[in-house]
PDB file of C-alpha atoms in Angstrom:
ATOM      1  CA  MET X   1      45.674  60.364 172.241  1.00 39.00           C
ATOM      2  CA  SER X   2      43.580  61.269 175.391  1.00 49.00           C
ATOM      3  CA  LEU X   3      41.600  63.880 177.093  1.00 54.00           C
ATOM      4  CA  PRO X   4      41.248  63.373 180.911  1.00 56.00           C
ATOM      5  CA  PRO X   5      39.767  60.899 182.324  1.00 57.00           C
ATOM      6  CA  ARG X   6      36.516  62.879 183.310  1.00 63.00           C
ATOM      7  CA  VAL X   7      36.591  64.687 179.532  1.00 67.00           C
ATOM      8  CA  ASP X   8      35.313  62.778 176.863  1.00 76.00           C
ATOM      9  CA  SER X   9      34.980  64.979 174.123  1.00 81.00           C
ATOM     10  CA  PHE X  10      35.610  69.049 173.777  1.00 85.00           C
ATOM     11  CA  ARG X  11      35.049  70.140 170.232  1.00 87.00           C
ATOM     12  CA  VAL X  12      35.993  73.569 169.329  1.00 87.00           C
ATOM     13  CA  PHE X  13      35.017  75.453 166.404  1.00 87.00           C
ATOM     14  CA  GLN X  14      36.792  78.410 164.786  1.00 84.00           C
ATOM     15  CA  TRP X  15      35.739  80.384 161.868  1.00 84.00           C
ATOM     16  CA  ASN X  16      37.307  83.209 160.026  1.00 80.00           C
ATOM     17  CA  SER X  17      33.703  84.440 158.621  1.00 78.00           C
ATOM     18  CA  GLY X  18      34.417  88.100 157.349  1.00 76.00           C
ATOM     19  CA  GLY X  19      30.899  89.333 158.564  1.00 78.00           C
ATOM     20  CA  LEU X  20      27.875  87.146 159.053  1.00 79.00           C
ATOM     21  CA  PRO X  21      25.022  87.623 157.701  1.00 80.00           C
ATOM     22  CA  GLN X  22      22.159  85.288 158.155  1.00 80.00           C
ATOM     23  CA  SER X  23      22.918  82.513 155.626  1.00 83.00           C
ATOM     24  CA  LYS X  24      26.232  82.009 157.099  1.00 84.00           C
ATOM     25  CA  ARG X  25      24.213  82.112 160.412  1.00 84.00           C
ATOM     26  CA  MET X  26      22.148  79.132 159.387  1.00 86.00           C
ATOM     27  CA  GLU X  27      25.516  77.429 158.164  1.00 88.00           C
ATOM     28  CA  LEU X  28      27.528  78.365 161.572  1.00 87.00           C
ATOM     29  CA  LEU X  29      24.134  76.360 163.751  1.00 88.00           C
ATOM     30  CA  MET X  30      24.293  73.146 160.791  1.00 89.00           C
ATOM     31  CA  THR X  31      27.850  72.370 162.252  1.00 88.00           C
ATOM     32  CA  LEU X  32      27.353  73.593 166.158  1.00 88.00           C
ATOM     33  CA  HIS X  33      24.854  70.796 165.609  1.00 89.00           C
ATOM     34  CA  GLU X  34      26.227  67.723 163.226  1.00 89.00           C
ATOM     35  CA  LYS X  35      29.923  68.073 164.663  1.00 88.00           C
ATOM     36  CA  GLU X  36      28.124  68.261 168.784  1.00 89.00           C
ATOM     37  CA  ILE X  37      30.569  71.685 169.679  1.00 90.00           C
ATOM     38  CA  ASP X  38      30.952  72.608 172.716  1.00 93.00           C
ATOM     39  CA  VAL X  39      32.824  76.113 172.136  1.00 93.00           C
ATOM     40  CA  PHE X  40      33.096  78.153 168.895  1.00 92.00           C
ATOM     41  CA  SER X  41      34.730  81.823 167.756  1.00 89.00           C
ATOM     42  CA  ILE X  42      33.861  83.924 165.116  1.00 86.00           C
ATOM     43  CA  LYS X  43      36.138  86.023 163.914  1.00 83.00           C
ATOM     44  CA  GLU X  44      35.528  89.488 161.884  1.00 80.00           C
ATOM     45  CA  ALA X  45      31.750  88.930 162.966  1.00 80.00           C
ATOM     46  CA  ASN X  46      30.964  92.560 162.723  1.00 80.00           C
ATOM     47  CA  LEU X  47      28.262  92.531 165.222  1.00 78.00           C
ATOM     48  CA  THR X  48      26.989  95.568 166.781  1.00 73.00           C
ATOM     49  CA  SER X  49      24.620  95.587 170.088  1.00 70.00           C
ATOM     50  CA  LYS X  50      22.407  96.584 167.424  1.00 74.00           C
ATOM     51  CA  ASN X  51      22.232  93.772 165.269  1.00 75.00           C
ATOM     52  CA  LEU X  52      23.062  91.246 168.197  1.00 74.00           C
ATOM     53  CA  ASN X  53      19.742  90.239 168.467  1.00 76.00           C
ATOM     54  CA  TYR X  54      18.882  89.373 165.268  1.00 74.00           C
ATOM     55  CA  TYR X  55      21.473  85.974 166.165  1.00 74.00           C
ATOM     56  CA  PRO X  56      20.221  84.006 168.298  1.00 77.00           C
ATOM     57  CA  PHE X  57      21.362  80.592 169.344  1.00 82.00           C
ATOM     58  CA  LYS X  58      18.925  78.565 171.431  1.00 85.00           C
ATOM     59  CA  ARG X  59      21.468  75.816 172.870  1.00 88.00           C
ATOM     60  CA  CYS X  60      24.651  78.722 173.614  1.00 91.00           C
ATOM     61  CA  CYS X  61      25.556  81.088 175.635  1.00 90.00           C
ATOM     62  CA  LEU X  62      27.223  84.519 173.483  1.00 89.00           C
ATOM     63  CA  TYR X  63      29.655  86.449 174.089  1.00 88.00           C
ATOM     64  CA  VAL X  64      30.751  89.507 172.139  1.00 85.00           C
ATOM     65  CA  HIS X  65      34.097  91.381 171.819  1.00 83.00           C
ATOM     66  CA  LEU X  66      31.403  93.783 169.641  1.00 78.00           C
ATOM     67  CA  LYS X  67      33.207  95.556 166.105  1.00 74.00           C
ATOM     68  CA  PHE X  68      35.188  98.494 166.362  1.00 72.00           C
ATOM     69  CA  LYS X  69      35.498 100.990 163.227  1.00 67.00           C
ATOM     70  CA  GLN X  70      36.618  99.164 161.112  1.00 61.00           C
ATOM     71  CA  VAL X  71      34.121  96.253 158.734  1.00 58.00           C
ATOM     72  CA  VAL X  72      36.293  93.801 159.329  1.00 65.00           C
ATOM     73  CA  SER X  73      36.209  93.755 163.321  1.00 73.00           C
ATOM     74  CA  GLY X  74      34.729  91.894 166.399  1.00 81.00           C
ATOM     75  CA  ILE X  75      34.452  88.262 168.134  1.00 86.00           C
ATOM     76  CA  LEU X  76      31.972  86.047 169.034  1.00 86.00           C
ATOM     77  CA  ILE X  77      32.084  83.196 171.091  1.00 90.00           C
ATOM     78  CA  GLY X  78      29.324  80.853 172.106  1.00 91.00           C
ATOM     79  CA  VAL X  79      28.873  78.419 175.073  1.00 95.00           C
ATOM     80  CA  LYS X  80      26.682  75.186 174.928  1.00 95.00           C
ATOM     81  CA  LYS X  81      24.803  76.265 177.743  1.00 94.00           C
ATOM     82  CA  GLU X  82      25.664  73.296 179.680  1.00 94.00           C
ATOM     83  CA  LEU X  83      28.585  73.980 180.238  1.00 96.00           C
ATOM     84  CA  THR X  84      30.121  76.644 182.340  1.00 94.00           C
ATOM     85  CA  ALA X  85      32.181  79.747 181.479  1.00 96.00           C
ATOM     86  CA  ASP X  86      33.889  82.627 182.180  1.00 95.00           C
ATOM     87  CA  PHE X  87      34.601  86.088 179.401  1.00 94.00           C
ATOM     88  CA  ARG X  88      36.902  89.071 179.715  1.00 92.00           C
ATOM     89  CA  ILE X  89      37.912  91.006 176.481  1.00 88.00           C
ATOM     90  CA  ILE X  90      41.633  91.243 177.021  1.00 84.00           C
ATOM     91  CA  LYS X  91      42.275  94.068 174.394  1.00 79.00           C
ATOM     92  CA  ALA X  92      40.136  95.503 171.684  1.00 77.00           C
ATOM     93  CA  MET X  93      40.961  96.557 168.529  1.00 74.00           C
ATOM     94  CA  GLY X  94      40.616 101.206 169.595  1.00 66.00           C
ATOM     95  CA  THR X  95      42.820 100.902 172.370  1.00 64.00           C
ATOM     96  CA  ASP X  96      46.083 100.012 171.286  1.00 61.00           C
ATOM     97  CA  CYS X  97      47.969 100.669 168.167  1.00 65.00           C
ATOM     98  CA  ASP X  98      48.886  97.063 167.273  1.00 66.00           C
ATOM     99  CA  LYS X  99      45.186  96.511 166.589  1.00 72.00           C
ATOM    100  CA  ASN X 100      45.020  92.572 167.683  1.00 77.00           C
ATOM    101  CA  GLU X 101      40.907  92.323 168.926  1.00 81.00           C
ATOM    102  CA  VAL X 102      41.723  89.173 171.953  1.00 83.00           C
ATOM    103  CA  VAL X 103      39.350  87.788 173.802  1.00 87.00           C
ATOM    104  CA  PHE X 104      39.989  84.956 177.482  1.00 89.00           C
ATOM    105  CA  LEU X 105      37.506  82.357 178.224  1.00 92.00           C
ATOM    106  CA  ASP X 106      37.345  79.833 181.337  1.00 93.00           C
ATOM    107  CA  VAL X 107      35.032  77.147 180.332  1.00 94.00           C
ATOM    108  CA  TRP X 108      34.625  74.245 182.958  1.00 93.00           C
ATOM    109  CA  LYS X 109      33.448  70.729 181.537  1.00 90.00           C
ATOM    110  CA  SER X 110      33.395  68.073 183.259  1.00 87.00           C
ATOM    111  CA  GLU X 111      34.879  69.356 186.027  1.00 85.00           C
ATOM    112  CA  VAL X 112      38.396  70.124 184.393  1.00 86.00           C
ATOM    113  CA  LEU X 113      38.842  73.819 183.172  1.00 88.00           C
ATOM    114  CA  PHE X 114      39.718  74.805 179.740  1.00 88.00           C
ATOM    115  CA  MET X 115      41.409  78.377 179.005  1.00 88.00           C
ATOM    116  CA  ILE X 116      40.856  79.434 175.326  1.00 88.00           C
ATOM    117  CA  LEU X 117      42.496  82.402 173.724  1.00 84.00           C
ATOM    118  CA  ALA X 118      39.810  83.876 170.772  1.00 85.00           C
ATOM    119  CA  ILE X 119      42.488  86.407 168.558  1.00 80.00           C
ATOM    120  CA  TYR X 120      42.037  88.831 166.076  1.00 79.00           C
ATOM    121  CA  ARG X 121      44.670  90.346 163.894  1.00 74.00           C
ATOM    122  CA  PRO X 122      44.147  92.305 161.266  1.00 70.00           C
ATOM    123  CA  SER X 123      46.821  92.849 158.245  1.00 68.00           C
ATOM    124  CA  CYS X 124      49.812  94.562 158.393  1.00 65.00           C
ATOM    125  CA  ASN X 125      49.808  94.641 161.865  1.00 66.00           C
ATOM    126  CA  SER X 126      52.378  93.799 164.044  1.00 66.00           C
ATOM    127  CA  PRO X 127      51.183  91.030 167.106  1.00 65.00           C
ATOM    128  CA  ASP X 128      51.594  91.422 170.067  1.00 66.00           C
ATOM    129  CA  PHE X 129      52.114  88.400 172.697  1.00 67.00           C
ATOM    130  CA  SER X 130      52.954  90.376 175.697  1.00 68.00           C
ATOM    131  CA  TYR X 131      49.450  88.985 177.389  1.00 67.00           C
ATOM    132  CA  VAL X 132      49.347  85.862 177.434  1.00 68.00           C
ATOM    133  CA  ASN X 133      50.181  83.321 179.969  1.00 68.00           C
ATOM    134  CA  PRO X 134      49.311  79.885 178.871  1.00 67.00           C
ATOM    135  CA  CYS X 135      49.205  77.264 181.172  1.00 67.00           C
ATOM    136  CA  GLN X 136      47.845  73.136 181.496  1.00 66.00           C
ATOM    137  CA  HIS X 137      44.139  73.469 179.520  1.00 72.00           C
ATOM    138  CA  THR X 138      45.470  76.343 177.091  1.00 75.00           C
ATOM    139  CA  LEU X 139      44.019  75.741 173.776  1.00 76.00           C
ATOM    140  CA  PHE X 140      44.166  79.468 171.090  1.00 73.00           C
ATOM    141  CA  VAL X 141      42.317  79.880 168.447  1.00 73.00           C
ATOM    142  CA  ASP X 142      43.052  82.367 166.278  1.00 67.00           C
ATOM    143  CA  ASP X 143      43.445  84.615 162.971  1.00 63.00           C
ATOM    144  CA  PHE X 144      47.372  86.045 163.146  1.00 62.00           C
ATOM    145  CA  ASN X 145      46.544  86.852 159.175  1.00 61.00           C
ATOM    146  CA  ALA X 146      50.352  85.522 159.672  1.00 64.00           C
ATOM    147  CA  HIS X 147      51.714  83.466 155.957  1.00 64.00           C
ATOM    148  CA  SER X 148      53.579  80.664 156.525  1.00 66.00           C
ATOM    149  CA  PRO X 149      54.299  77.615 154.890  1.00 67.00           C
ATOM    150  CA  MET X 150      54.447  75.966 158.142  1.00 64.00           C
ATOM    151  CA  TRP X 151      50.515  76.326 158.113  1.00 59.00           C
ATOM    152  CA  GLY X 152      49.557  76.262 154.042  1.00 67.00           C
ATOM    153  CA  TYR X 153      50.508  79.492 153.126  1.00 68.00           C
ATOM    154  CA  SER X 154      53.552  79.117 149.847  1.00 72.00           C
ATOM    155  CA  TYR X 155      54.899  82.225 150.444  1.00 66.00           C
ATOM    156  CA  THR X 156      55.021  84.769 153.968  1.00 71.00           C
ATOM    157  CA  ASN X 157      54.658  87.672 155.634  1.00 66.00           C
ATOM    158  CA  ASP X 158      56.157  90.201 158.136  1.00 69.00           C
ATOM    159  CA  ALA X 159      54.076  88.827 161.169  1.00 67.00           C
ATOM    160  CA  GLU X 160      55.120  84.917 159.927  1.00 64.00           C
ATOM    161  CA  GLY X 161      58.747  85.338 161.688  1.00 67.00           C
ATOM    162  CA  LYS X 162      56.568  86.395 164.818  1.00 69.00           C
ATOM    163  CA  VAL X 163      53.602  83.842 165.254  1.00 68.00           C
ATOM    164  CA  GLN X 164      56.223  81.122 164.703  1.00 67.00           C
ATOM    165  CA  ASP X 165      58.705  81.723 167.055  1.00 68.00           C
ATOM    166  CA  PHE X 166      55.541  82.484 169.850  1.00 68.00           C
ATOM    167  CA  TYR X 167      54.398  78.942 168.800  1.00 65.00           C
ATOM    168  CA  ALA X 168      58.331  77.793 169.183  1.00 65.00           C
ATOM    169  CA  ARG X 169      58.259  78.319 172.647  1.00 64.00           C
ATOM    170  CA  LEU X 170      55.795  76.780 174.294  1.00 61.00           C
ATOM    171  CA  LEU X 171      56.278  73.615 173.421  1.00 51.00           C
ATOM    172  CA  SER X 172      52.672  73.156 171.867  1.00 52.00           C
ATOM    173  CA  ASN X 173      50.443  70.910 169.303  1.00 52.00           C
ATOM    174  CA  LEU X 174      49.491  72.861 166.204  1.00 51.00           C
ATOM    175  CA  TYR X 175      46.982  71.123 164.706  1.00 49.00           C
ATOM    176  CA  THR X 176      46.136  72.620 160.538  1.00 49.00           C
ATOM    177  CA  THR X 177      44.954  71.488 157.741  1.00 51.00           C
ATOM    178  CA  ARG X 178      47.175  73.046 153.975  1.00 51.00           C
ATOM    179  CA  LYS X 179      43.346  73.052 152.259  1.00 55.00           C
ATOM    180  CA  ILE X 180      42.391  75.456 155.367  1.00 51.00           C
ATOM    181  CA  PRO X 181      45.368  77.297 156.501  1.00 47.00           C
ATOM    182  CA  THR X 182      43.876  77.898 159.961  1.00 47.00           C
ATOM    183  CA  HIS X 183      45.495  76.831 163.030  1.00 46.00           C
ATOM    184  CA  ILE X 184      44.375  75.625 166.033  1.00 48.00           C
ATOM    185  CA  PHE X 185      47.234  75.967 169.254  1.00 45.00           C
ATOM    186  CA  ILE X 186      46.690  73.471 171.977  1.00 44.00           C
ATOM    187  CA  LYS X 187      49.146  73.246 175.175  1.00 41.00           C
ATOM    188  CA  ILE X 188      47.860  70.879 177.505  1.00 38.00           C
ATOM    189  CA  ALA X 189      50.089  67.758 179.745  1.00 33.00           C
ATOM    190  CA  GLU X 190      47.867  65.428 179.226  1.00 34.00           C
ATOM    191  CA  ALA X 191      47.534  64.507 174.995  1.00 34.00           C
ATOM    192  CA  LEU X 192      44.110  65.820 172.904  1.00 35.00           C
ATOM    193  CA  SER X 193      42.550  63.786 170.509  1.00 36.00           C
ATOM    194  CA  GLN X 194      42.178  67.303 168.174  1.00 36.00           C
ATOM    195  CA  THR X 195      37.999  67.717 166.048  1.00 37.00           C
ATOM    196  CA  TYR X 196      38.011  69.873 163.340  1.00 34.00           C
TER     197      TYR X 196
END
């Protein structure tokens, strides 16, 4: 499996942190450095505009979907400063009854455009995929809270069927491990080497 000729690697890190105290920030900084991560997505970052200043990442540009009233919400995106990126909030928890948080990121690396959808769906909430329109280099980094044996859980919940149907419809590659039931969806015309 190889990347498009102009891109030797594109590394994305996804973490559902359940808040981002300084101890987790230090762990994140070490991971970013050791794994040479291009883009990271932190779900449940629990950041407000007031405390965001306490989270400097010198080598990254930060993009934030600030937390809603719920304690565990918010998405923090970081992109290496040498890459070009465009960030948009697609859905906010307080604007819809389904409570999903979704951000969209265009990232250019070596003249190749990667589109990243970072999605957080709280428990007991039905996923809505009406906003999804994947194309050639689309990556989903998500936390759907959809429990399924397909990605390491021993039981299922109400969202599992919708998420499995969604992935099946997209003719995708699904990367997951049994130890960590988080997955990365990649839809690319040319197969990618995965890094997790």
